[in-house]
């Protein structure tokens, strides 16, 4: 185990994320030197404010032993696997209205997926825990279709929308990544222990918190900014007025990433957050996987074309449509009668009838003209 | 019966609406002279094109007799009741991308409501004939609430959304106006005969088509532009990809009027048109009557405020939230333990705990500090 990794392991526990000052300090002096100075308390005030409470704790050996035991690895910015490009948005976001800026100092990862590769084509699907059957079904279907097109589905492993999204991706053997607000070795919620195990098999469980960290309200907010940063775009499926998913959405928007929201019945409180995001212009409307693919620019060319078939009367001028309206299917009429009925001048009627006949919309009989469409 | 009214009655039958050239000609020479010249065929080519097919028909006496028999009146631009202000948008719309520009030459009206007054505070509620129960219920509820706030509900008396909107307004004894694509004396659809009778009692049935005119596809499009023009704003409740309601919406948008669309389940084809309108920016999201009132600027002050109650932790700084997260409800903890748990420096913990106590979020016991919220 190299020194840099050991230093990052120490630093990842010494400050509660997001550690804005410590991150900047590490950038400045390097992780090895930063760890030394934090341990010695020889740091600027802002760094001391973030680190003094835990500077004396040294659980590096324990943390790495725990990680080894549960098949968890520490991914650090110095690794090839580090998702540098997605996280760059966070490093640059400080002062851009994002309260939880600052990139993670390291990521604890459990699972087979390489983080950088997994995030290249990824969509966060997030939403309320108290989701409706409509929301869960929509999340699962969208995740299934996205994963089927080799898009990684990122979510937070919570009840409701998160769980449905992970399950939808797994159902097509797709890749899915869970970003947790606790240690990556902590099964939270406990009822999702099996689900988390399945996610780790081909995907990944990711956390910036050291092993054993318990979830806390504050950590969910901090975690949400990480979901927003890691994925190329974020889709909110259902969200109440105060849902954490709205927080993820506004983080993604602040990071300059595409945000989409799925509309639902106006009578459903669980769709209110989505409608608010659309109304405010924070999110665009997503009604299909094609919308999402187009927004994230991944494979927009594969978006399904508008499915509605053209009508035979498409492209006709107003007088031709008026005349066509006046034709009956069974009862033939003279051009004079059709002129009266439609208000189209007789000479125009005489000119237009053969045109309609050519396009298959009218037919001439011995008694006069009839409509030829259904 | 004055000459101008007789001339308008003749002119309202001689051309199939929208009669762009004839409307301009009447503006130029006046209705009396225009009727004379049309009868004589002594008109510019563009006017002849619109009028030659029916110039020889003179059904004025018959039309007025029919109108009198069914309690219908001819409202003309020279009348006080003429909704001049709403229709001005149509007169100015020619060449602004609205295919069916040109105001009506006269309106045949059945019902007690004065048109100009009824339109002052009015909203068109339109949508698909093949509506879902969700759509019909939403249309009826919104119409009920709007009519209860003295807003006139304008629609087209069709099956589905239109009928639900009229019925919703009638259920609260509100005013509702039906604009038809056939004569105002024609009960179309026939199954809505009773509904139309109820609309006419306190509201109005309006048509630019002379008595006895049968509906036709072309006339629905022309009628839609009249609905869009008469109402202050338009709300689309449900619309398939090719629904006529989308036509009404784009007409209203072209006239510079507020357009709103009600979202629905993404799995419902009847909500696709609404989602498309929102995505394209033609319509804004309407999830409540307050949204509609705000958009039409009628009584925006009465819009309901955001209903979500503030949380006790609103307004706390990040460290206070972290500290509050670390507190337990039953198990007391020392400041030192809380500092470790939360990552907040000990001196800050000591300063923040009394602050949290003051706001009722923490309490000090003999064994240490506990959380005081639910």
XYZ file of C-alpha atoms in Angstrom:
748
model
C 0.000 0.000 0.000
C 1.625 3.230 -1.089
C 1.911 6.308 1.099
C -0.436 8.418 -0.970
C -3.218 5.880 -0.567
C -2.576 5.704 3.188
C -2.647 9.498 3.390
C -5.915 9.672 1.415
C -7.433 7.003 3.674
C -6.592 9.132 6.719
C -7.840 12.330 5.082
C -11.102 10.707 4.005
C -12.008 10.183 7.670
C -10.526 13.280 9.274
C -13.066 15.743 7.845
C -16.812 15.541 7.379
C -17.504 15.956 3.643
C -17.682 18.248 1.839
C -14.333 19.492 3.096
C -13.875 22.630 1.031
C -10.808 24.004 2.808
C -9.104 20.625 3.205
C -9.598 19.796 -0.466
C -7.964 23.054 -1.453
C -5.145 22.426 1.042
C -4.478 18.960 -0.412
C -4.395 20.462 -3.895
C -1.813 22.911 -2.650
C 0.598 20.724 -0.633
C -0.215 17.219 -1.872
C -1.993 14.426 0.052
C 1.057 13.058 1.905
C 2.174 16.403 3.264
C -1.444 17.448 3.954
C -1.990 14.341 6.116
C 1.189 15.077 8.083
C 0.267 18.684 8.696
C -3.340 17.859 9.672
C -2.075 15.280 12.169
C 0.300 17.887 13.635
C -2.434 20.549 13.711
C -0.143 22.771 11.659
C -2.763 23.981 9.165
C -4.627 27.172 8.235
C -7.632 28.048 10.400
C -10.195 27.010 7.799
C -8.584 23.566 7.547
C -8.349 23.259 11.320
C -12.064 24.082 11.556
C -12.814 21.086 9.304
C -10.309 18.645 10.813
C -9.641 19.376 14.507
C -12.515 17.248 15.815
C -11.077 14.037 14.331
C -7.389 14.820 13.731
C -6.330 12.630 16.629
C -8.241 9.572 15.379
C -6.121 7.293 13.242
C -8.219 4.436 11.924
C -6.404 3.953 8.615
C -5.298 0.391 9.370
C -8.738 -0.561 10.653
C -10.528 1.046 7.701
C -8.335 -0.690 5.144
C -8.724 -4.021 6.964
C -12.516 -3.601 6.958
C -12.413 -2.705 3.284
C -10.329 -5.767 2.415
C -12.686 -7.982 4.403
C -15.842 -6.845 2.541
C -14.230 -6.557 -0.910
C -14.103 -2.776 -0.891
C -11.314 -0.681 -2.408
C -10.215 2.905 -1.892
C -10.250 4.781 -5.175
C -8.174 7.968 -5.062
C -7.624 10.838 -7.505
C -4.206 9.376 -8.276
C -5.860 6.185 -9.664
C -6.675 5.665 -13.334
C -10.170 4.626 -12.321
C -10.885 7.986 -10.638
C -13.851 9.650 -12.409
C -11.858 12.816 -12.873
C -13.902 14.345 -15.633
C -17.315 14.162 -13.892
C -15.836 15.365 -10.598
C -14.142 18.308 -12.259
C -17.567 19.957 -12.284
C -17.560 19.872 -8.466
C -14.035 21.217 -8.164
C -15.071 24.159 -10.321
C -18.466 24.662 -8.716
C -17.409 26.431 -5.547
C -18.997 29.823 -5.423
C -21.372 29.010 -8.283
C -24.379 28.749 -5.989
C -23.723 25.157 -5.006
C -23.711 24.936 -1.243
C -22.085 21.512 -1.121
C -19.222 22.134 -3.539
C -15.828 20.478 -3.090
C -14.992 17.140 -4.647
C -14.630 13.989 -2.533
C -11.117 13.393 -1.168
C -11.364 9.688 -2.044
C -14.090 7.167 -2.813
C -14.681 3.850 -1.109
C -15.959 1.455 -3.771
C -17.458 -2.008 -3.575
C -18.164 -3.753 -6.874
C -16.745 -4.878 -10.181
C -17.361 -1.761 -12.269
C -14.508 0.621 -13.035
C -15.810 4.004 -11.971
C -14.453 6.099 -14.820
C -15.819 3.746 -17.477
C -19.161 3.320 -15.750
C -19.736 7.065 -15.623
C -18.963 7.772 -19.267
C -22.537 6.984 -20.308
C -24.564 7.392 -17.138
C -27.871 8.799 -15.979
C -28.926 9.424 -12.390
C -32.518 8.325 -11.776
C -33.670 9.755 -8.471
C -36.901 10.413 -6.651
C -39.031 10.168 -3.587
C -38.848 7.340 -1.090
C -42.629 7.533 -0.642
C -43.103 6.886 -4.352
C -46.375 5.832 -5.970
C -46.781 2.662 -8.045
C -46.806 4.955 -11.112
C -43.453 6.418 -10.119
C -41.817 3.107 -9.313
C -43.053 1.543 -12.528
C -41.847 4.481 -14.603
C -38.445 4.497 -12.873
C -38.026 0.753 -13.415
C -39.058 0.918 -17.082
C -36.822 3.865 -17.897
C -33.876 2.293 -16.050
C -34.456 -0.995 -17.863
C -34.452 0.711 -21.259
C -31.444 2.895 -20.476
C -29.405 0.014 -19.079
C -30.379 -1.997 -22.144
C -28.702 0.700 -24.208
C -25.488 0.463 -22.132
C -26.225 3.493 -20.002
C -25.191 3.162 -16.340
C -28.075 3.904 -13.980
C -26.881 5.869 -10.936
C -29.048 6.244 -7.847
C -29.016 6.312 -4.057
C -30.315 2.839 -3.088
C -33.170 4.318 -1.054
C -36.705 2.928 -0.925
C -39.097 4.034 -3.645
C -37.734 5.484 -6.887
C -34.048 4.712 -6.163
C -34.690 1.036 -5.546
C -36.961 0.750 -8.572
C -34.284 2.331 -10.770
C -31.552 -0.054 -9.581
C -33.879 -3.028 -9.993
C -34.917 -1.962 -13.494
C -31.279 -1.794 -14.586
C -30.461 -5.144 -12.983
C -33.436 -6.773 -14.711
C -31.718 -6.360 -18.069
C -28.273 -7.241 -16.645
C -27.294 -3.628 -17.038
C -24.789 -1.678 -15.007
C -25.993 0.300 -12.026
C -24.152 2.320 -9.374
C -25.401 3.176 -5.880
C -23.948 6.250 -4.183
C -24.497 6.049 -0.422
C -24.804 8.561 2.424
C -23.052 6.054 4.733
C -20.105 3.720 4.458
C -20.082 1.575 1.314
C -19.942 -1.419 3.680
C -23.117 -0.351 5.506
C -26.324 -1.914 4.213
C -28.721 0.979 4.366
C -31.624 0.623 4.219
C -31.255 -2.831 5.770
C -34.115 -4.167 3.656
C -31.978 -3.436 0.594
C -29.080 -5.688 1.673
C -29.755 -8.189 -1.112
C -30.271 -5.419 -3.657
C -26.962 -3.804 -2.669
C -25.236 -7.147 -3.092
C -26.640 -7.456 -6.608
C -25.596 -3.889 -7.455
C -22.017 -4.620 -6.348
C -21.764 -7.718 -8.520
C -21.473 -5.965 -11.936
C -21.897 -2.354 -10.881
C -20.590 -0.485 -7.871
C -21.476 0.886 -4.449
C -19.725 4.197 -3.945
C -19.244 6.397 -0.889
C -16.979 9.198 0.180
C -17.563 8.149 3.813
C -15.130 5.761 5.498
C -16.227 2.234 6.452
C -18.893 1.995 9.121
C -20.142 5.571 8.779
C -23.834 5.716 9.622
C -26.256 7.730 7.468
C -27.405 11.163 8.658
C -29.692 13.807 7.215
C -26.818 16.126 6.413
C -24.987 13.312 4.648
C -27.907 12.700 2.298
C -27.652 16.274 1.037
C -23.891 15.937 0.615
C -24.318 12.578 -1.104
C -26.906 14.060 -3.495
C -24.359 16.491 -4.890
C -22.085 13.516 -5.578
C -24.809 11.680 -7.525
C -25.439 14.856 -9.522
C -21.729 15.263 -10.228
C -20.959 11.658 -11.170
C -23.783 11.139 -13.703
C -23.878 12.829 -17.097
C -27.487 13.896 -16.471
C -30.155 13.568 -13.814
C -33.761 12.424 -14.168
C -36.249 13.105 -11.354
C -39.102 10.617 -11.481
C -41.236 11.643 -8.523
C -40.565 14.240 -5.862
C -42.711 15.838 -3.218
C -42.382 19.527 -2.504
C -39.479 18.925 -0.093
C -37.924 15.822 -1.574
C -34.184 15.268 -1.523
C -34.460 14.492 -5.227
C -35.123 18.181 -5.838
C -31.869 18.860 -4.059
C -30.075 16.462 -6.406
C -31.766 18.178 -9.357
C -30.737 21.664 -8.317
C -27.197 20.450 -7.645
C -27.041 18.968 -11.148
C -28.392 22.206 -12.607
C -25.836 24.237 -10.644
C -23.127 21.962 -12.057
C -24.373 22.767 -15.568
C -25.632 19.246 -16.216
C -28.877 18.322 -17.995
C -31.792 17.804 -15.605
C -35.040 16.164 -16.664
C -38.244 15.565 -14.752
C -41.007 13.109 -15.477
C -44.488 14.598 -15.291
C -47.358 12.822 -13.611
C -50.957 13.322 -12.568
C -51.560 16.803 -11.128
C -53.584 15.123 -8.411
C -50.450 13.290 -7.172
C -48.414 15.140 -4.516
C -45.466 12.957 -5.514
C -45.376 14.634 -8.941
C -45.517 18.184 -7.562
C -41.754 18.457 -7.236
C -41.311 17.368 -10.861
C -43.864 19.873 -12.094
C -42.251 22.619 -10.032
C -38.833 21.814 -11.526
C -40.291 21.972 -15.047
C -42.206 25.165 -14.358
C -39.094 26.807 -12.894
C -37.058 25.820 -15.936
C -34.642 23.771 -13.802
C -35.709 20.587 -15.582
C -36.993 19.774 -19.039
C -39.854 17.347 -19.655
C -38.926 13.687 -19.994
C -41.660 11.427 -21.273
C -39.487 8.819 -22.944
C -36.027 7.305 -22.851
C -35.412 9.073 -26.154
C -35.844 12.415 -24.371
C -33.191 11.416 -21.854
C -30.739 10.122 -24.436
C -31.163 13.301 -26.418
C -30.549 15.466 -23.357
C -27.400 13.669 -22.281
C -26.230 13.700 -25.871
C -25.189 10.101 -25.616
C -26.891 8.552 -28.559
C -29.417 11.136 -29.626
C -29.399 9.654 -33.106
C -31.100 6.556 -31.779
C -34.023 8.561 -30.396
C -37.294 7.179 -31.741
C -38.908 9.339 -34.383
C -42.378 10.827 -33.861
C -44.655 7.836 -34.278
C -47.822 9.550 -35.529
C -48.532 8.622 -39.156
C -49.225 11.385 -41.665
C -52.845 12.052 -42.617
C -53.937 11.924 -46.246
C -55.184 15.525 -46.018
C -51.813 16.784 -44.714
C -50.441 19.381 -47.065
C -53.739 20.323 -48.688
C -54.579 23.999 -48.945
C -57.562 25.472 -47.070
C -59.878 25.378 -50.101
C -58.993 21.755 -50.836
C -59.724 20.830 -47.200
C -63.036 22.708 -47.309
C -63.969 20.944 -50.521
C -62.919 17.564 -49.172
C -65.093 18.184 -46.107
C -68.087 18.814 -48.355
C -67.739 15.494 -50.214
C -69.857 12.579 -49.042
C -68.673 8.998 -48.983
C -71.768 7.466 -50.578
C -73.926 10.313 -51.937
C -72.441 11.852 -55.106
C -72.685 15.632 -55.538
C -72.274 18.001 -58.446
C -69.494 20.615 -58.500
C -72.221 23.293 -58.177
C -73.609 21.738 -54.994
C -70.107 21.271 -53.596
C -69.322 24.926 -54.284
C -72.405 26.027 -52.329
C -71.673 23.644 -49.465
C -67.999 24.478 -49.124
C -68.013 28.150 -50.053
C -65.248 27.434 -52.573
C -65.809 29.193 -55.932
C -67.114 26.936 -58.688
C -64.058 27.321 -60.903
C -61.784 26.371 -58.005
C -64.015 23.382 -57.253
C -63.671 22.215 -60.865
C -59.889 22.593 -60.619
C -59.503 20.999 -57.203
C -61.666 17.891 -57.708
C -59.239 16.244 -60.179
C -56.367 17.118 -57.803
C -58.152 15.371 -54.940
C -58.832 12.440 -57.262
C -55.112 12.159 -58.085
C -54.188 11.948 -54.409
C -56.877 9.329 -53.827
C -59.094 11.620 -51.723
C -62.025 11.945 -54.166
C -63.616 9.819 -56.874
C -65.894 10.717 -59.758
C -69.023 8.618 -60.320
C -71.702 8.907 -63.019
C -73.884 10.939 -60.621
C -71.112 13.215 -59.325
C -68.204 13.294 -56.878
C -67.706 11.298 -53.667
C -65.088 11.215 -50.965
C -62.610 8.364 -51.290
C -61.180 8.293 -47.739
C -62.342 6.428 -44.679
C -84.133 45.472 -37.863
C -81.591 48.005 -39.062
C -79.809 47.818 -42.408
C -76.373 47.158 -40.925
C -77.658 44.090 -39.106
C -79.330 42.822 -42.285
C -76.123 43.409 -44.234
C -74.056 41.553 -41.608
C -76.547 38.672 -41.648
C -76.098 38.377 -45.411
C -72.310 38.687 -45.181
C -72.087 36.067 -42.428
C -73.471 33.458 -44.844
C -71.924 34.560 -48.131
C -68.350 33.521 -47.256
C -66.940 30.482 -45.516
C -65.036 31.718 -42.454
C -62.377 32.857 -42.017
C -63.018 35.386 -44.776
C -59.796 37.356 -44.752
C -60.383 39.407 -47.900
C -64.065 40.041 -47.187
C -63.318 41.183 -43.628
C -60.795 43.685 -44.956
C -63.262 44.817 -47.650
C -65.991 45.419 -45.029
C -63.537 47.431 -42.960
C -62.841 49.533 -46.023
C -66.311 50.240 -47.424
C -68.610 49.442 -44.481
C -70.962 46.478 -44.090
C -73.947 47.951 -45.990
C -71.977 48.906 -49.059
C -69.948 45.668 -48.871
C -73.143 43.580 -48.957
C -74.411 45.539 -51.987
C -71.184 45.137 -53.917
C -70.867 41.420 -53.076
C -74.457 40.848 -54.295
C -73.602 42.677 -57.517
C -70.311 40.816 -57.931
C -68.578 44.189 -58.111
C -65.676 43.323 -55.784
C -61.897 42.780 -55.920
C -60.764 39.326 -57.055
C -59.747 38.161 -53.577
C -63.224 38.999 -52.277
C -64.900 37.364 -55.253
C -62.883 34.227 -54.583
C -64.366 34.080 -51.101
C -67.946 35.033 -52.003
C -68.863 34.015 -55.590
C -70.031 30.521 -54.652
C -72.826 31.840 -52.404
C -73.338 35.444 -53.537
C -76.639 34.543 -55.204
C -78.100 32.940 -52.070
C -80.130 35.354 -49.968
C -81.332 33.616 -46.834
C -81.293 36.664 -44.541
C -85.023 36.583 -43.829
C -84.971 32.829 -43.225
C -81.892 32.987 -41.002
C -83.320 35.759 -38.857
C -86.644 33.927 -38.584
C -84.843 30.769 -37.479
C -82.842 32.757 -34.984
C -85.945 34.377 -33.514
C -87.663 30.991 -33.254
C -84.829 29.384 -31.239
C -83.999 32.426 -29.123
C -80.816 33.258 -30.993
C -79.549 36.774 -31.720
C -77.078 38.150 -34.232
C -74.309 40.029 -32.448
C -72.404 42.355 -34.771
C -69.303 44.530 -34.345
C -71.585 47.561 -34.188
C -73.225 46.196 -30.986
C -72.074 47.143 -27.486
C -71.990 43.450 -26.615
C -69.438 42.675 -29.344
C -66.255 41.264 -27.688
C -64.152 43.819 -29.516
C -61.094 43.652 -27.315
C -60.558 39.867 -27.478
C -61.244 39.801 -31.226
C -58.797 42.607 -31.874
C -56.064 39.991 -31.473
C -57.458 38.162 -34.514
C -57.746 41.319 -36.604
C -54.081 42.000 -35.901
C -52.916 38.420 -36.290
C -52.887 38.148 -40.058
C -49.388 37.376 -41.229
C -48.220 36.528 -37.704
C -48.097 32.820 -38.427
C -51.771 32.239 -37.733
C -53.250 30.405 -40.675
C -56.857 31.102 -39.707
C -56.567 34.818 -39.023
C -59.457 37.217 -39.749
C -62.087 38.039 -37.160
C -65.665 36.756 -37.492
C -67.986 39.025 -39.507
C -70.776 38.521 -36.967
C -71.621 36.054 -34.201
C -74.845 34.120 -33.782
C -75.479 33.822 -30.051
C -77.957 31.783 -28.034
C -78.048 32.412 -24.285
C -78.385 34.992 -21.554
C -74.762 36.040 -21.158
C -73.525 39.288 -22.652
C -70.497 38.304 -24.695
C -68.223 41.218 -23.850
C -68.818 40.869 -20.112
C -68.507 37.087 -20.159
C -65.123 37.246 -21.870
C -63.539 39.785 -19.519
C -62.517 37.042 -17.085
C -62.485 33.878 -19.140
C -60.408 30.759 -19.627
C -60.721 28.266 -22.469
C -60.502 24.682 -21.216
C -59.976 22.387 -24.161
C -58.803 18.876 -24.854
C -59.269 15.553 -26.488
C -62.629 13.984 -27.223
C -61.161 10.554 -26.381
C -60.248 11.790 -22.914
C -59.348 9.551 -19.977
C -61.188 9.581 -16.644
C -58.164 11.472 -15.259
C -58.530 14.151 -17.903
C -62.274 14.532 -17.528
C -62.041 14.718 -13.757
C -59.259 17.292 -13.883
C -61.152 19.389 -16.462
C -64.320 19.288 -14.379
C -62.531 20.179 -11.142
C -60.561 23.044 -12.653
C -63.683 24.388 -14.399
C -65.654 24.137 -11.162
C -63.008 26.076 -9.227
C -62.556 28.702 -11.937
C -66.289 29.239 -12.388
C -66.597 29.494 -8.605
C -64.186 32.431 -8.810
C -66.342 34.139 -11.465
C -64.203 33.071 -14.386
C -66.144 32.166 -17.542
C -65.222 28.701 -18.833
C -65.039 28.662 -22.639
C -64.984 25.400 -24.583
C -66.252 23.642 -27.678
C -69.069 21.410 -26.355
C -67.417 18.279 -27.738
C -67.289 14.912 -25.990
C -64.492 14.362 -23.492
C -62.644 17.346 -22.023
C -64.964 20.010 -23.495
C -68.095 18.476 -22.025
C -66.423 17.897 -18.656
C -65.313 21.549 -18.542
C -68.821 22.869 -19.308
C -70.350 20.520 -16.747
C -67.814 21.481 -14.089
C -68.678 25.156 -14.511
C -72.414 24.456 -14.489
C -72.072 22.423 -11.292
C -71.220 25.564 -9.373
C -73.790 27.681 -11.268
C -70.914 29.388 -13.029
C -70.902 30.956 -16.445
C -69.785 28.871 -19.403
C -69.676 29.594 -23.134
C -69.680 27.032 -25.945
C -68.191 28.061 -29.287
C -69.462 25.774 -32.058
C -68.184 24.645 -35.451
C -71.791 24.561 -36.703
C -74.844 26.793 -36.393
C -75.592 27.891 -32.831
C -79.026 26.321 -33.355
C -77.522 22.942 -34.260
C -77.207 20.487 -31.386
C -73.871 18.906 -32.063
C -72.992 16.407 -30.788
C -76.650 15.329 -30.523
C -75.968 13.628 -27.184
C -75.086 17.060 -25.797
C -78.493 18.616 -26.568
C -79.421 18.881 -22.883
C -75.958 20.173 -21.973
C -76.173 22.850 -24.677
C -79.564 23.897 -23.324
C -78.078 24.296 -19.847
C -75.120 26.268 -21.229
C -77.472 28.677 -22.992
C -79.483 29.352 -19.826
C -76.913 31.552 -18.017
C -74.015 31.355 -20.445
C -73.966 31.419 -24.231
C -73.652 29.300 -27.332
C -71.655 31.191 -29.933
C -70.994 30.571 -33.627
C -69.824 32.544 -36.615
C -71.763 30.120 -38.843
C -75.314 30.963 -39.913
C -78.255 28.907 -38.616
C -78.393 25.316 -39.755
C -74.728 25.072 -40.751
C -73.489 21.518 -40.248
C -70.107 20.849 -38.658
C -67.138 19.943 -40.868
C -63.492 19.142 -40.189
C -62.305 22.432 -41.612
C -64.807 24.311 -39.454
C -63.390 22.801 -36.264
C -59.997 24.289 -37.043
C -61.565 27.658 -37.814
C -63.694 27.468 -34.677
C -60.609 26.658 -32.579
C -59.002 29.969 -33.479
C -62.179 31.695 -32.269
C -62.043 29.926 -28.885
C -58.382 30.933 -28.556
C -59.204 34.539 -29.452
C -62.262 34.960 -27.236
C -60.752 33.644 -23.988
C -58.087 35.477 -22.011
C -56.015 32.291 -21.792
C -56.204 28.670 -22.885
C -55.676 25.530 -20.820
C -55.118 22.189 -22.570
C -56.116 19.322 -20.300
C -55.447 16.279 -22.462
C -54.397 16.083 -26.081
C -53.119 13.292 -28.238
C -50.318 13.937 -30.688
C -52.789 15.153 -33.347
C -55.533 16.602 -31.203
C -57.456 19.684 -32.260
C -56.745 21.071 -28.797
C -53.117 21.499 -29.838
C -54.394 23.570 -32.724
C -56.316 25.766 -30.280
C -53.181 26.053 -28.140
C -50.944 27.103 -31.004
C -53.572 29.598 -32.166
C -53.687 31.117 -28.681
C -49.890 31.264 -28.589
C -49.804 32.923 -32.019
C -52.299 35.472 -30.705
C -49.920 36.233 -27.842
C -52.236 34.777 -25.193
C -51.168 32.660 -22.215
C -51.316 28.929 -22.902
C -51.118 26.331 -20.142
C -51.076 22.558 -20.320
C -51.875 20.075 -17.614
C -49.325 17.273 -17.276
C -50.333 13.673 -16.790
C -48.879 10.191 -16.646
C -46.157 9.670 -19.253
C -47.765 6.307 -19.969
C -50.959 8.031 -21.163
C -51.078 8.870 -24.897
C -53.731 11.476 -24.070
C -51.150 13.500 -22.124
C -48.524 13.385 -24.893
C -49.845 16.510 -26.567
C -49.692 18.418 -23.271
C -46.133 17.289 -22.592
C -45.112 18.220 -26.130
C -46.595 21.710 -25.704
C -44.688 22.171 -22.426
C -41.460 20.813 -23.870
C -41.739 23.095 -26.890
C -42.334 26.096 -24.665
C -45.756 26.756 -26.243
C -47.455 26.093 -22.911
C -46.480 26.488 -19.283
C -47.236 23.860 -16.651
C -50.621 24.113 -14.946
C -51.074 21.943 -11.889
C -53.554 24.107 -10.036
C -56.213 26.743 -10.558
C -53.786 29.175 -8.941
C -51.364 28.605 -11.844
C -54.117 29.489 -14.309
C -55.273 32.582 -12.453
C -51.683 33.767 -12.217
C -51.125 33.240 -15.939
C -54.234 35.084 -17.025
C -53.391 37.823 -14.560
C -56.987 37.929 -13.421
C -56.643 37.576 -9.713
C -53.076 36.452 -9.222
C -53.153 37.846 -5.699
C -55.594 35.152 -4.701
C -53.262 32.362 -5.802
C -52.670 29.917 -2.952
C -49.268 30.213 -1.330
C -46.881 27.289 -1.298
C -48.448 24.929 1.218
C -45.331 23.166 2.552
C -44.633 24.151 6.159
C -41.147 25.279 7.123
C -38.906 22.768 8.857
C -37.371 23.538 12.238
C -33.891 23.026 10.776
C -34.505 25.559 7.969
C -31.999 28.349 8.191
C -29.398 26.449 10.205
C -25.810 26.546 8.993
C -24.062 23.355 7.784
C -22.262 22.786 11.096
C -25.459 23.201 13.105
C -27.230 20.696 10.838
C -24.313 18.242 11.148
C -24.410 18.623 14.909
C -28.180 18.239 15.045
C -27.880 15.043 12.982
C -25.435 13.642 15.557
C -27.807 14.187 18.494
C -29.939 11.242 19.610
C -33.485 11.559 20.828
C -33.120 9.333 23.888
C -29.397 8.657 24.401
C -27.565 11.714 25.760
C -24.084 12.446 24.444
C -21.185 14.607 25.573
C -19.946 17.521 23.441
C -16.720 15.545 22.855
C -18.628 12.557 21.452
C -20.803 14.840 19.342
C -17.712 16.529 17.939
C -16.280 13.178 16.851
C -19.574 12.001 15.403
C -20.338 15.154 13.490
C -16.843 16.268 12.548
C -17.640 19.720 13.976
C -14.772 21.163 16.074
C -15.322 20.893 19.817
C -15.367 24.654 20.424
C -18.032 25.063 17.721
C -20.027 22.202 19.271
C -19.927 23.970 22.623
C -21.110 27.194 20.989
C -23.798 25.603 18.800
C -25.483 23.383 21.404
C -26.977 26.322 23.363
C -28.119 27.839 20.035
C -29.924 24.624 19.145
C -31.428 24.574 22.617
C -32.755 28.115 22.180
C -34.540 27.143 18.943
C -35.966 24.055 20.625
C -33.878 21.591 18.601
C -31.698 20.271 21.427
C -32.020 19.758 25.158
C -29.422 19.317 27.883
C -29.879 16.486 30.380
C -27.718 15.498 33.349
C -25.969 12.868 31.190
C -25.464 15.103 28.142
C -27.288 16.468 25.108
C -30.284 15.007 23.246
C -32.247 15.983 20.186
C -35.523 17.737 20.904
C -37.298 17.294 17.586
C -39.464 14.508 16.279
